[in-house]
Amino acid sequence: MPSSTGPSIATIIEGGRVTQVGEGQEADEVAPPALAFGAPAVGEVLAERYELAEHINDDSAGRQVWRGVDVVLRRPVAVVLRYPGGDSAMEMLQAAVTASRVIHPNLVGVYDAIDEEDRAYVVREWVDGHSLRELVTDGPLEPARATSIAHSVAGAIAAVHATGMVHGNVHPGTVMVGDDGRVVLADARADGADTVETDARAVGGVLYFALTGAWPHVEANLSGGRGRSALPDGVRDANGALAAPRQVRAGVPAYLDDLTMDLLDPQLAVPSVDVLAAELGRLNAAAEEQYLDNSGPLRFANHDEGVGAPAQPAGTRKIVAGVAALLVIALIGLYFGINALNDKGGTDTATLPTSPGVSSPAGGGDTPASQPQKIAIDGSSVRIVSTGSDRGEELDGAAAVVDGDENKGWESDSYNGPKFANLKSGMGVLIDLKEPRTVKSLTVHLASGGVTAELKSGDINPASSKAADDQIVSTYKIVGEPYERAGSNMTFSAFDATQKYQYLLFWVTDMDKNAKGEYRLGIQEITVQG
């Protein structure tokens, strides 16, 4: 019988997040020999579950890529096979298990990682579509589409970084665009040379490739010469300096050109990827809002000036100065207008409003942090919410989900079937941040996968009772997209940057059996960043 590497993740996600041809590694590495003994065949069923339907290709890392069918859930899958044993197969399996811990709409879904006697394979999600490398063969993409793709990639990487991991394999072959338009990032493969900085700079490489059809070989500068030999090199001058996208083709907006080249400049410090994703999201929206088209880009400071410090271009500074001057004129006019009205019929004294960007007297407002930070939550700030009539001991012990120890957690009673045996609509954890806060992300570590859950927010937190919990569940609003049959880790990051949150509810409506064959919900740790 096959043995899974780590816990089986065969039912992590139901429905699509992608895997497709073209996502193989394209680094300069020696491919292992093709499978000879134990070669797979059409119609063969692996692990008594995954039927091989069609051999798609052999990628540049020596792996066979097959289209298959999960005969249990009756859904298409991608099966990637390689020789077992040795570093190459173990690296593939370990990378798959690691990637399965991060669930995000723009990340590939991994179902299983299995090592048999004569071969090893990873089962991943299948979606019809093309890699970015394939899309650009017909010519560079329009700036708006390139920006949208880079925004999705940055969002996926930000979710990976939020868990403390690095992707390490971001390039046009691992960026997939489904026929439905969804963009996903596949094939995580971080090693010791990869950092959060190389991931961020690789987003610049993706932008450059989408805009020009050439790869700037960003890894060659950052990772000891590792390149992407299958991709055409960027245009360079006699000194080897890379040409900017606007020098290669017409029609690239200046702000997008500047952002791309800043990301590729090793002399400039890059921001965290979540900040980069927010900026790309702004530029992505600007493509549809003409009055935003000329807004200045996020610029980066020289390493000597401090990591991540914004360096505004001269044109942007002029725009800001002009807007500030107009604002001051308007405020002065408002001031004298109010005074004139008071002189005619009132006794109140008007106070000149404080202009944005001008320091107010002592005790001024909060300054938003450029980097997300973990919000401190103690046991008094969390409690279990349940809509069932049975409100016994399973409501105790919620403090264990915020104690900083993933080896300790809270668990529900055992139920006789899914959906809490239809005894209740769900269970979850209510988090009180003690005051309205700007929230970047919420990450949940579960005891086992196969959980269907959502995140909600609201404005009330009545004392624990069945009626109170029913009111919370019915009045709280959903934040972002729910997860269905997801893995053991979930990250919610679709928070509104203009809104503040105090009460958050992680709400579970269904779960699969755990490793002991029980329908029992276990939550190990919840962290919130703001």
Short mmCIF file of C-alpha atoms in Angstrom, two decimals:
data_model
loop_
_atom_site.label_atom_id
_atom_site.label_comp_id
_atom_site.label_asym_id
_atom_site.label_seq_id
_atom_site.Cartn_x
_atom_site.Cartn_y
_atom_site.Cartn_z
CA MET A 1 0.00 0.00 0.00
CA PRO A 2 1.27 3.53 -0.67
CA SER A 3 2.33 5.61 2.27
CA SER A 4 1.58 9.32 2.48
CA THR A 5 4.37 11.75 3.25
CA GLY A 6 3.03 13.48 6.31
CA PRO A 7 -0.73 13.57 6.90
CA SER A 8 -2.86 12.87 3.84
CA ILE A 9 -4.22 16.01 2.25
CA ALA A 10 -6.43 14.31 -0.29
CA THR A 11 -9.54 16.29 0.56
CA ILE A 12 -8.05 19.70 1.23
CA ILE A 13 -10.06 21.73 -1.27
CA GLU A 14 -13.17 20.90 -3.23
CA GLY A 15 -13.39 22.92 -6.42
CA GLY A 16 -10.91 24.99 -8.09
CA ARG A 17 -7.70 26.49 -7.47
CA VAL A 18 -5.48 25.12 -10.16
CA THR A 19 -2.75 23.09 -11.50
CA GLN A 20 -1.94 22.77 -15.14
CA VAL A 21 0.75 22.17 -17.65
CA GLY A 22 3.63 24.58 -17.82
CA GLU A 23 4.26 25.07 -14.14
CA GLY A 24 7.40 22.95 -13.91
CA GLN A 25 10.71 24.36 -12.77
CA GLU A 26 12.69 25.97 -15.54
CA ALA A 27 15.94 26.38 -13.66
CA ASP A 28 19.29 25.19 -15.03
CA GLU A 29 19.29 21.77 -13.39
CA VAL A 30 19.99 18.25 -14.60
CA ALA A 31 16.76 16.36 -15.19
CA PRO A 32 16.54 12.83 -13.75
CA PRO A 33 16.02 9.98 -16.22
CA ALA A 34 12.52 9.31 -17.48
CA LEU A 35 10.53 6.69 -15.63
CA ALA A 36 11.37 3.24 -16.95
CA PHE A 37 10.34 0.65 -14.38
CA GLY A 38 6.87 1.07 -12.93
CA ALA A 39 5.98 3.45 -15.75
CA PRO A 40 2.39 4.75 -15.45
CA ALA A 41 -0.26 3.90 -18.03
CA VAL A 42 -3.61 5.30 -19.09
CA GLY A 43 -6.38 3.81 -16.96
CA GLU A 44 -4.11 2.95 -14.01
CA VAL A 45 -5.54 3.88 -10.61
CA LEU A 46 -3.03 5.22 -8.09
CA ALA A 47 -3.59 4.83 -4.35
CA GLU A 48 -6.92 3.16 -5.20
CA ARG A 49 -8.26 6.62 -6.00
CA TYR A 50 -6.58 8.61 -8.81
CA GLU A 51 -7.16 7.27 -12.32
CA LEU A 52 -4.65 8.39 -14.97
CA ALA A 53 -6.46 9.69 -18.05
CA GLU A 54 -3.87 11.42 -20.25
CA HIS A 55 -0.09 12.01 -20.26
CA ILE A 56 0.34 15.74 -20.76
CA ASN A 57 4.08 16.32 -20.81
CA ASP A 58 7.43 15.84 -19.10
CA ASP A 59 8.54 19.10 -17.54
CA SER A 60 12.07 20.47 -17.41
CA ALA A 61 12.63 19.03 -13.94
CA GLY A 62 12.09 15.49 -15.23
CA ARG A 63 8.60 15.03 -13.84
CA GLN A 64 5.72 13.43 -15.73
CA VAL A 65 2.54 15.49 -15.70
CA TRP A 66 -0.74 13.61 -16.12
CA ARG A 67 -4.38 14.58 -16.23
CA GLY A 68 -6.33 12.28 -13.96
CA VAL A 69 -9.66 11.78 -12.21
CA ASP A 70 -10.34 11.43 -8.50
CA VAL A 71 -12.69 8.42 -8.68
CA VAL A 72 -14.02 9.09 -5.17
CA LEU A 73 -15.00 12.73 -5.59
CA ARG A 74 -15.35 12.51 -9.41
CA ARG A 75 -13.30 15.59 -10.17
CA PRO A 76 -10.32 16.19 -12.49
CA VAL A 77 -6.87 16.31 -10.94
CA ALA A 78 -3.28 16.76 -12.06
CA VAL A 79 -0.84 14.01 -11.11
CA VAL A 80 2.90 14.76 -11.13
CA LEU A 81 5.13 11.65 -10.93
CA ARG A 82 8.81 11.27 -10.15
CA TYR A 83 11.27 8.63 -9.03
CA PRO A 84 10.94 7.88 -5.30
CA GLY A 85 13.80 8.21 -2.84
CA GLY A 86 16.65 10.67 -3.15
CA ASP A 87 16.61 14.40 -2.76
CA SER A 88 14.60 15.26 -5.89
CA ALA A 89 11.52 13.22 -5.02
CA MET A 90 11.62 14.12 -1.34
CA GLU A 91 11.95 17.80 -2.22
CA MET A 92 8.87 17.54 -4.44
CA LEU A 93 6.83 15.76 -1.76
CA GLN A 94 7.93 18.03 1.07
CA ALA A 95 7.24 21.15 -1.00
CA ALA A 96 3.74 19.83 -1.78
CA VAL A 97 2.96 19.14 1.88
CA THR A 98 4.23 22.59 2.85
CA ALA A 99 2.20 24.29 0.11
CA SER A 100 -0.96 22.49 1.24
CA ARG A 101 -0.87 24.41 4.52
CA VAL A 102 -1.65 27.72 2.83
CA ILE A 103 -5.11 28.17 1.33
CA HIS A 104 -5.71 31.21 -0.87
CA PRO A 105 -7.80 31.84 -4.02
CA ASN A 106 -4.62 32.63 -5.98
CA LEU A 107 -2.61 29.60 -4.82
CA VAL A 108 -2.59 26.10 -6.28
CA GLY A 109 -4.58 23.50 -4.34
CA VAL A 110 -2.67 20.35 -3.32
CA TYR A 111 -4.63 17.16 -2.57
CA ASP A 112 -2.12 14.40 -1.86
CA ALA A 113 1.61 13.61 -1.66
CA ILE A 114 2.46 9.90 -1.84
CA ASP A 115 5.71 7.89 -1.92
CA GLU A 116 5.34 4.34 -3.31
CA GLU A 117 7.99 1.68 -3.73
CA ASP A 118 8.78 2.49 -7.34
CA ARG A 119 7.63 6.10 -7.75
CA ALA A 120 6.47 9.22 -5.93
CA TYR A 121 3.67 11.53 -6.98
CA VAL A 122 1.78 14.64 -6.01
CA VAL A 123 -1.94 15.05 -6.73
CA ARG A 124 -3.02 18.61 -7.32
CA GLU A 125 -5.91 20.55 -8.66
CA TRP A 126 -6.58 20.72 -12.39
CA VAL A 127 -8.02 23.71 -14.22
CA ASP A 128 -8.09 24.39 -17.92
CA GLY A 129 -5.84 27.33 -18.68
CA HIS A 130 -2.33 28.44 -19.63
CA SER A 131 0.83 29.56 -17.93
CA LEU A 132 1.91 33.19 -18.26
CA ARG A 133 4.84 31.90 -20.34
CA GLU A 134 2.39 30.41 -22.85
CA LEU A 135 0.14 33.49 -22.92
CA VAL A 136 3.01 35.80 -23.83
CA THR A 137 4.10 33.69 -26.82
CA ASP A 138 1.46 35.61 -28.78
CA GLY A 139 2.99 38.92 -27.69
CA PRO A 140 3.31 41.05 -24.54
CA LEU A 141 0.17 41.72 -22.52
CA GLU A 142 -1.63 45.01 -22.23
CA PRO A 143 -0.48 47.01 -19.16
CA ALA A 144 -3.86 46.67 -17.42
CA ARG A 145 -3.82 42.87 -17.73
CA ALA A 146 -0.17 42.67 -16.68
CA THR A 147 -0.99 44.73 -13.58
CA SER A 148 -3.98 42.53 -12.73
CA ILE A 149 -1.90 39.34 -13.00
CA ALA A 150 0.92 40.80 -10.87
CA HIS A 151 -1.65 41.89 -8.28
CA SER A 152 -2.98 38.33 -7.97
CA VAL A 153 0.54 36.89 -7.73
CA ALA A 154 1.53 39.37 -5.02
CA GLY A 155 -1.62 38.53 -3.05
CA ALA A 156 -0.79 34.83 -3.20
CA ILE A 157 2.79 35.43 -2.04
CA ALA A 158 1.54 37.66 0.79
CA ALA A 159 -0.59 34.75 2.03
CA VAL A 160 2.47 32.49 1.95
CA HIS A 161 4.60 35.04 3.82
CA ALA A 162 1.87 35.51 6.45
CA THR A 163 2.52 31.92 7.58
CA GLY A 164 6.28 32.47 7.84
CA MET A 165 7.08 30.56 4.64
CA VAL A 166 8.72 31.63 1.36
CA HIS A 167 7.53 30.57 -2.11
CA GLY A 168 10.89 30.67 -3.88
CA ASN A 169 9.71 29.69 -7.36
CA VAL A 170 7.86 32.67 -8.84
CA HIS A 171 8.30 32.91 -12.61
CA PRO A 172 6.16 32.84 -15.78
CA GLY A 173 5.95 29.03 -15.74
CA THR A 174 4.41 28.90 -12.27
CA VAL A 175 1.94 31.75 -12.85
CA MET A 176 -1.21 30.16 -14.26
CA VAL A 177 -4.20 31.92 -15.85
CA GLY A 178 -7.35 29.82 -15.99
CA ASP A 179 -9.85 30.03 -18.83
CA ASP A 180 -12.20 31.66 -16.31
CA GLY A 181 -9.63 34.45 -15.79
CA ARG A 182 -8.50 33.41 -12.32
CA VAL A 183 -4.75 33.76 -11.73
CA VAL A 184 -2.99 31.24 -9.50
CA LEU A 185 0.57 30.63 -8.38
CA ALA A 186 1.84 27.04 -8.31
CA ASP A 187 4.84 24.90 -7.48
CA ALA A 188 6.34 26.42 -4.31
CA ARG A 189 10.00 25.34 -3.98
CA ALA A 190 11.83 27.50 -1.44
CA ASP A 191 15.41 26.65 -0.50
CA GLY A 192 18.05 28.30 1.66
CA ALA A 193 18.79 30.97 -0.96
CA ASP A 194 15.18 32.18 -1.11
CA THR A 195 13.88 35.05 1.01
CA VAL A 196 10.84 37.29 1.22
CA GLU A 197 12.90 39.82 -0.76
CA THR A 198 13.54 37.44 -3.67
CA ASP A 199 9.81 36.67 -3.78
CA ALA A 200 9.00 40.41 -3.93
CA ARG A 201 11.57 41.05 -6.66
CA ALA A 202 10.20 38.10 -8.62
CA VAL A 203 6.87 39.96 -8.81
CA GLY A 204 8.83 42.63 -10.69
CA GLY A 205 10.14 39.87 -12.97
CA VAL A 206 6.58 38.72 -13.67
CA LEU A 207 5.55 42.29 -14.48
CA TYR A 208 8.56 42.74 -16.76
CA PHE A 209 7.86 39.48 -18.59
CA ALA A 210 4.15 40.27 -19.05
CA LEU A 211 4.98 43.74 -20.41
CA THR A 212 7.92 42.78 -22.66
CA GLY A 213 7.86 39.02 -23.29
CA ALA A 214 11.37 38.69 -21.79
CA TRP A 215 12.58 37.50 -18.40
CA PRO A 216 14.98 39.82 -16.54
CA HIS A 217 16.71 36.90 -14.77
CA VAL A 218 16.12 38.43 -11.37
CA GLU A 219 17.24 35.20 -9.64
CA ALA A 220 20.65 35.41 -11.33
CA ASN A 221 21.35 38.57 -9.34
CA LEU A 222 19.90 37.37 -6.05
CA SER A 223 20.41 33.63 -5.81
CA GLY A 224 23.91 32.86 -6.93
CA GLY A 225 23.33 32.55 -10.66
CA ARG A 226 20.13 30.52 -10.79
CA GLY A 227 18.38 31.51 -14.02
CA ARG A 228 15.44 30.47 -16.21
CA SER A 229 17.12 29.10 -19.30
CA ALA A 230 13.88 28.39 -21.17
CA LEU A 231 12.86 32.06 -21.14
CA PRO A 232 14.24 34.79 -23.44
CA ASP A 233 16.52 37.27 -21.73
CA GLY A 234 15.56 40.92 -21.42
CA VAL A 235 16.99 43.54 -23.77
CA ARG A 236 20.29 44.90 -22.44
CA ASP A 237 22.76 47.60 -23.42
CA ALA A 238 26.50 47.15 -24.02
CA ASN A 239 27.14 47.22 -20.27
CA GLY A 240 24.54 44.57 -19.55
CA ALA A 241 22.04 47.02 -18.05
CA LEU A 242 18.42 45.95 -18.47
CA ALA A 243 16.22 48.09 -20.70
CA ALA A 244 13.06 49.43 -19.07
CA PRO A 245 9.68 48.18 -20.41
CA ARG A 246 8.99 51.59 -21.99
CA GLN A 247 12.25 51.27 -23.94
CA VAL A 248 11.18 47.88 -25.28
CA ARG A 249 7.60 48.67 -26.29
CA ALA A 250 5.27 51.64 -26.53
CA GLY A 251 2.22 52.22 -24.38
CA VAL A 252 3.58 51.24 -20.95
CA PRO A 253 2.48 53.86 -18.38
CA ALA A 254 5.34 55.65 -16.63
CA TYR A 255 4.17 54.66 -13.15
CA LEU A 256 4.10 50.95 -14.09
CA ASP A 257 7.50 51.22 -15.76
CA ASP A 258 8.94 52.87 -12.63
CA LEU A 259 7.43 50.27 -10.28
CA THR A 260 8.75 47.38 -12.36
CA MET A 261 12.29 48.71 -12.56
CA ASP A 262 12.33 49.62 -8.85
CA LEU A 263 11.48 46.01 -8.00
CA LEU A 264 14.33 44.77 -10.19
CA ASP A 265 16.92 47.24 -8.88
CA PRO A 266 19.11 45.48 -6.26
CA GLN A 267 20.21 48.90 -4.96
CA LEU A 268 16.68 49.71 -3.82
CA ALA A 269 14.99 48.09 -0.82
CA VAL A 270 11.59 46.57 -1.58
CA PRO A 271 8.55 46.75 0.71
CA SER A 272 6.80 43.70 2.14
CA VAL A 273 4.71 41.83 -0.42
CA ASP A 274 1.42 42.70 1.26
CA VAL A 275 2.27 46.41 0.79
CA LEU A 276 3.22 45.67 -2.81
CA ALA A 277 -0.05 43.78 -3.34
CA ALA A 278 -2.01 46.77 -2.02
CA GLU A 279 -0.17 49.11 -4.40
CA LEU A 280 -0.79 46.80 -7.37
CA GLY A 281 -4.43 46.60 -6.33
CA ARG A 282 -4.60 50.40 -6.43
CA LEU A 283 -2.99 50.51 -9.86
CA ASN A 284 -5.25 47.68 -11.02
CA ALA A 285 -8.29 49.75 -10.00
CA ALA A 286 -6.76 52.80 -11.66
CA ALA A 287 -6.85 51.02 -15.00
CA GLU A 288 -10.66 51.19 -14.82
CA GLU A 289 -10.81 54.70 -13.35
CA GLN A 290 -9.36 57.17 -15.82
CA TYR A 291 -8.96 59.93 -13.27
CA LEU A 292 -6.48 57.72 -11.37
CA ASP A 293 -4.33 56.84 -14.37
CA ASN A 294 -1.71 59.48 -13.62
CA SER A 295 -1.38 58.73 -9.91
CA GLY A 296 2.23 58.26 -8.83
CA PRO A 297 3.58 54.80 -8.10
CA LEU A 298 4.98 53.32 -4.95
CA ARG A 299 8.71 54.14 -5.05
CA PHE A 300 11.48 52.64 -2.99
CA ALA A 301 14.44 54.13 -1.16
CA ASN A 302 18.09 53.27 -1.56
CA HIS A 303 19.30 50.67 0.93
CA ASP A 304 21.40 53.38 2.57
CA GLU A 305 18.27 55.44 3.22
CA GLY A 306 16.47 52.71 5.13
CA VAL A 307 14.55 49.65 4.05
CA GLY A 308 11.16 50.32 2.57
CA ALA A 309 11.25 54.11 2.96
CA PRO A 310 9.15 55.68 0.18
CA ALA A 311 11.05 57.80 -2.34
CA GLN A 312 8.65 59.97 -4.30
CA PRO A 313 9.59 60.92 -7.87
CA ALA A 314 9.83 64.60 -8.68
CA GLY A 315 6.64 64.60 -10.73
CA THR A 316 4.69 63.08 -7.87
CA ARG A 317 6.07 65.60 -5.40
CA LYS A 318 4.89 68.44 -7.66
CA ILE A 319 1.40 66.96 -7.82
CA VAL A 320 1.28 66.54 -4.05
CA ALA A 321 2.50 70.11 -3.53
CA GLY A 322 -0.14 71.45 -5.91
CA VAL A 323 -2.94 69.52 -4.21
CA ALA A 324 -1.72 70.67 -0.79
CA ALA A 325 -1.72 74.31 -1.94
CA LEU A 326 -5.27 74.05 -3.25
CA LEU A 327 -6.35 72.40 -0.02
CA VAL A 328 -4.85 75.19 2.08
CA ILE A 329 -6.59 77.83 -0.07
CA ALA A 330 -9.91 76.02 0.36
CA LEU A 331 -9.48 75.76 4.13
CA ILE A 332 -8.61 79.45 4.44
CA GLY A 333 -11.69 80.33 2.42
CA LEU A 334 -13.79 78.08 4.66
CA TYR A 335 -12.31 79.74 7.75
CA PHE A 336 -13.12 83.28 6.63
CA GLY A 337 -16.54 82.22 5.36
CA ILE A 338 -17.51 80.77 8.74
CA ASN A 339 -16.18 83.85 10.54
CA ALA A 340 -18.21 86.08 8.25
CA LEU A 341 -21.36 84.12 9.06
CA ASN A 342 -20.59 84.30 12.78
CA ASP A 343 -20.09 88.07 12.59
CA LYS A 344 -23.53 88.46 11.04
CA GLY A 345 -25.58 86.29 13.32
CA GLY A 346 -23.66 84.04 15.64
CA THR A 347 -21.41 84.14 18.64
CA ASP A 348 -19.44 80.93 18.14
CA THR A 349 -15.79 81.20 17.17
CA ALA A 350 -14.69 79.09 14.21
CA THR A 351 -11.52 77.07 14.43
CA LEU A 352 -9.34 76.65 11.37
CA PRO A 353 -9.39 72.92 10.44
CA THR A 354 -6.10 71.11 10.48
CA SER A 355 -4.81 70.33 7.01
CA PRO A 356 -3.96 66.70 6.24
CA GLY A 357 -0.24 66.26 6.40
CA VAL A 358 0.20 69.12 8.88
CA SER A 359 1.08 68.06 12.41
CA SER A 360 -1.64 68.72 14.96
CA PRO A 361 -0.92 69.68 18.56
CA ALA A 362 0.18 67.09 21.11
CA GLY A 363 -1.90 63.95 21.16
CA GLY A 364 -2.34 63.60 17.38
CA GLY A 365 -3.90 60.57 15.75
CA ASP A 366 -2.56 57.12 15.02
CA THR A 367 0.10 56.67 12.37
CA PRO A 368 -0.54 53.58 10.24
CA ALA A 369 2.30 51.09 10.29
CA SER A 370 3.93 50.22 6.99
CA GLN A 371 4.37 46.63 8.09
CA PRO A 372 1.57 44.39 9.41
CA GLN A 373 2.00 43.53 13.06
CA LYS A 374 0.51 40.79 15.20
CA ILE A 375 -2.32 42.03 17.42
CA ALA A 376 -1.97 40.82 21.00
CA ILE A 377 -4.97 38.71 22.05
CA ASP A 378 -5.32 37.04 25.44
CA GLY A 379 -7.68 34.38 26.75
CA SER A 380 -10.17 36.93 28.05
CA SER A 381 -10.72 38.17 24.49
CA VAL A 382 -12.01 34.90 23.01
CA ARG A 383 -14.96 32.61 23.60
CA ILE A 384 -16.71 29.74 21.85
CA VAL A 385 -19.93 30.50 19.98
CA SER A 386 -22.45 27.71 19.38
CA THR A 387 -25.99 27.74 18.05
CA GLY A 388 -26.84 24.35 19.53
CA SER A 389 -29.00 23.77 22.56
CA ASP A 390 -26.28 21.61 24.15
CA ARG A 391 -23.97 24.18 25.78
CA GLY A 392 -21.79 22.04 28.00
CA GLU A 393 -18.05 21.62 28.52
CA GLU A 394 -17.19 22.04 24.83
CA LEU A 395 -17.66 25.79 25.30
CA ASP A 396 -14.71 25.85 27.71
CA GLY A 397 -11.01 26.19 26.90
CA ALA A 398 -11.14 28.86 24.18
CA ALA A 399 -8.04 30.57 25.62
CA ALA A 400 -5.90 27.77 24.19
CA VAL A 401 -6.43 29.10 20.64
CA VAL A 402 -4.52 32.32 21.40
CA ASP A 403 -1.81 31.04 23.77
CA GLY A 404 0.91 31.03 21.09
CA ASP A 405 1.32 27.24 21.23
CA GLU A 406 0.10 25.38 18.13
CA ASN A 407 0.52 22.07 19.97
CA LYS A 408 -2.28 23.03 22.35
CA GLY A 409 -5.76 23.97 21.29
CA TRP A 410 -9.50 23.71 21.78
CA GLU A 411 -11.71 20.94 20.44
CA SER A 412 -15.43 20.32 20.28
CA ASP A 413 -17.29 17.22 21.33
CA SER A 414 -17.38 14.32 18.89
CA TYR A 415 -20.46 14.20 16.64
CA ASN A 416 -22.15 11.29 14.87
CA GLY A 417 -21.97 12.88 11.43
CA PRO A 418 -20.94 15.91 9.38
CA LYS A 419 -22.48 19.34 9.94
CA PHE A 420 -22.40 18.66 13.70
CA ALA A 421 -24.88 15.82 13.11
CA ASN A 422 -27.43 18.53 12.19
CA LEU A 423 -27.73 19.45 15.89
CA LYS A 424 -26.54 23.01 15.25
CA SER A 425 -25.76 25.32 12.36
CA GLY A 426 -22.15 25.60 13.45
CA MET A 427 -19.53 26.46 16.04
CA GLY A 428 -16.72 28.97 16.15
CA VAL A 429 -14.51 31.36 18.05
CA LEU A 430 -15.47 34.99 18.76
CA ILE A 431 -12.49 37.36 19.04
CA ASP A 432 -12.73 40.73 20.77
CA LEU A 433 -9.88 43.06 19.72
CA LYS A 434 -10.89 45.36 22.63
CA GLU A 435 -11.17 48.38 20.34
CA PRO A 436 -11.84 49.04 16.65
CA ARG A 437 -8.67 48.14 14.75
CA THR A 438 -7.44 48.07 11.17
CA VAL A 439 -7.00 44.39 10.33
CA LYS A 440 -4.73 42.96 7.63
CA SER A 441 -5.27 39.20 8.02
CA LEU A 442 -6.52 36.45 10.30
CA THR A 443 -4.89 33.01 10.20
CA VAL A 444 -6.34 29.85 11.73
CA HIS A 445 -4.42 26.63 12.37
CA LEU A 446 -6.72 23.61 12.69
CA ALA A 447 -6.11 20.15 14.10
CA SER A 448 -7.15 18.55 10.79
CA GLY A 449 -8.33 19.50 7.30
CA GLY A 450 -11.62 19.07 5.48
CA VAL A 451 -13.24 22.02 7.26
CA THR A 452 -15.83 24.40 5.77
CA ALA A 453 -15.60 27.80 7.42
CA GLU A 454 -16.03 31.53 7.02
CA LEU A 455 -15.01 34.73 8.79
CA LYS A 456 -17.60 37.21 10.03
CA SER A 457 -17.49 40.62 11.69
CA GLY A 458 -20.02 42.60 13.66
CA ASP A 459 -20.64 45.29 16.27
CA ILE A 460 -22.16 43.35 19.19
CA ASN A 461 -20.79 40.93 21.79
CA PRO A 462 -23.57 40.03 24.24
CA ALA A 463 -22.96 37.69 27.16
CA SER A 464 -22.75 34.03 26.20
CA SER A 465 -26.12 32.31 25.78
CA LYS A 466 -27.87 30.42 23.01
CA ALA A 467 -30.01 33.47 22.14
CA ALA A 468 -26.95 35.74 22.13
CA ASP A 469 -24.96 33.37 19.94
CA ASP A 470 -27.87 33.02 17.52
CA GLN A 471 -28.01 36.82 17.30
CA ILE A 472 -24.25 37.07 16.65
CA VAL A 473 -24.31 34.47 13.88
CA SER A 474 -27.36 36.01 12.18
CA THR A 475 -26.23 39.66 12.34
CA TYR A 476 -22.49 39.42 11.65
CA LYS A 477 -21.42 40.02 8.04
CA ILE A 478 -19.11 37.71 6.08
CA VAL A 479 -15.58 38.99 5.37
CA GLY A 480 -14.06 37.69 2.14
CA GLU A 481 -14.71 34.27 0.62
CA PRO A 482 -15.63 31.18 2.67
CA TYR A 483 -13.47 28.04 2.58
CA GLU A 484 -14.98 24.69 1.59
CA ARG A 485 -13.34 21.41 2.64
CA ALA A 486 -10.12 23.33 3.18
CA GLY A 487 -6.80 22.27 4.65
CA SER A 488 -5.54 22.62 8.19
CA ASN A 489 -4.52 26.28 7.69
CA MET A 490 -6.73 29.16 6.59
CA THR A 491 -5.81 32.81 6.01
CA PHE A 492 -8.48 35.49 5.61
CA SER A 493 -7.09 38.72 4.14
CA ALA A 494 -10.02 40.40 2.33
CA PHE A 495 -10.41 43.12 4.96
CA ASP A 496 -11.58 46.60 3.97
CA ALA A 497 -8.64 48.97 4.57
CA THR A 498 -11.09 51.84 5.16
CA GLN A 499 -12.97 49.99 7.89
CA LYS A 500 -12.05 49.11 11.47
CA TYR A 501 -13.00 45.87 13.19
CA GLN A 502 -13.43 44.92 16.84
CA TYR A 503 -15.40 41.67 16.86
CA LEU A 504 -14.41 38.82 14.53
CA LEU A 505 -16.07 35.40 14.37
CA PHE A 506 -14.32 32.38 12.89
CA TRP A 507 -17.36 30.23 12.06
CA VAL A 508 -17.33 26.53 11.06
CA THR A 509 -20.36 24.87 9.50
CA ASP A 510 -18.99 21.45 8.50
CA MET A 511 -15.96 19.16 8.84
CA ASP A 512 -14.68 15.81 7.64
CA LYS A 513 -13.60 12.98 9.91
CA ASN A 514 -10.25 13.51 11.59
CA ALA A 515 -7.39 11.00 11.72
CA LYS A 516 -9.22 9.09 14.48
CA GLY A 517 -12.34 8.78 12.36
CA GLU A 518 -14.27 11.32 14.46
CA TYR A 519 -16.35 14.31 13.43
CA ARG A 520 -14.66 16.68 15.86
CA LEU A 521 -13.59 20.29 15.34
CA GLY A 522 -10.14 21.19 16.65
CA ILE A 523 -8.65 24.71 16.57
CA GLN A 524 -4.99 24.97 17.54
CA GLU A 525 -4.18 28.66 17.12
CA ILE A 526 -5.62 31.92 15.77
CA THR A 527 -3.48 34.96 14.98
CA VAL A 528 -4.59 38.40 13.80
CA GLN A 529 -2.37 40.95 12.07
CA GLY A 530 -3.20 44.62 11.82
#
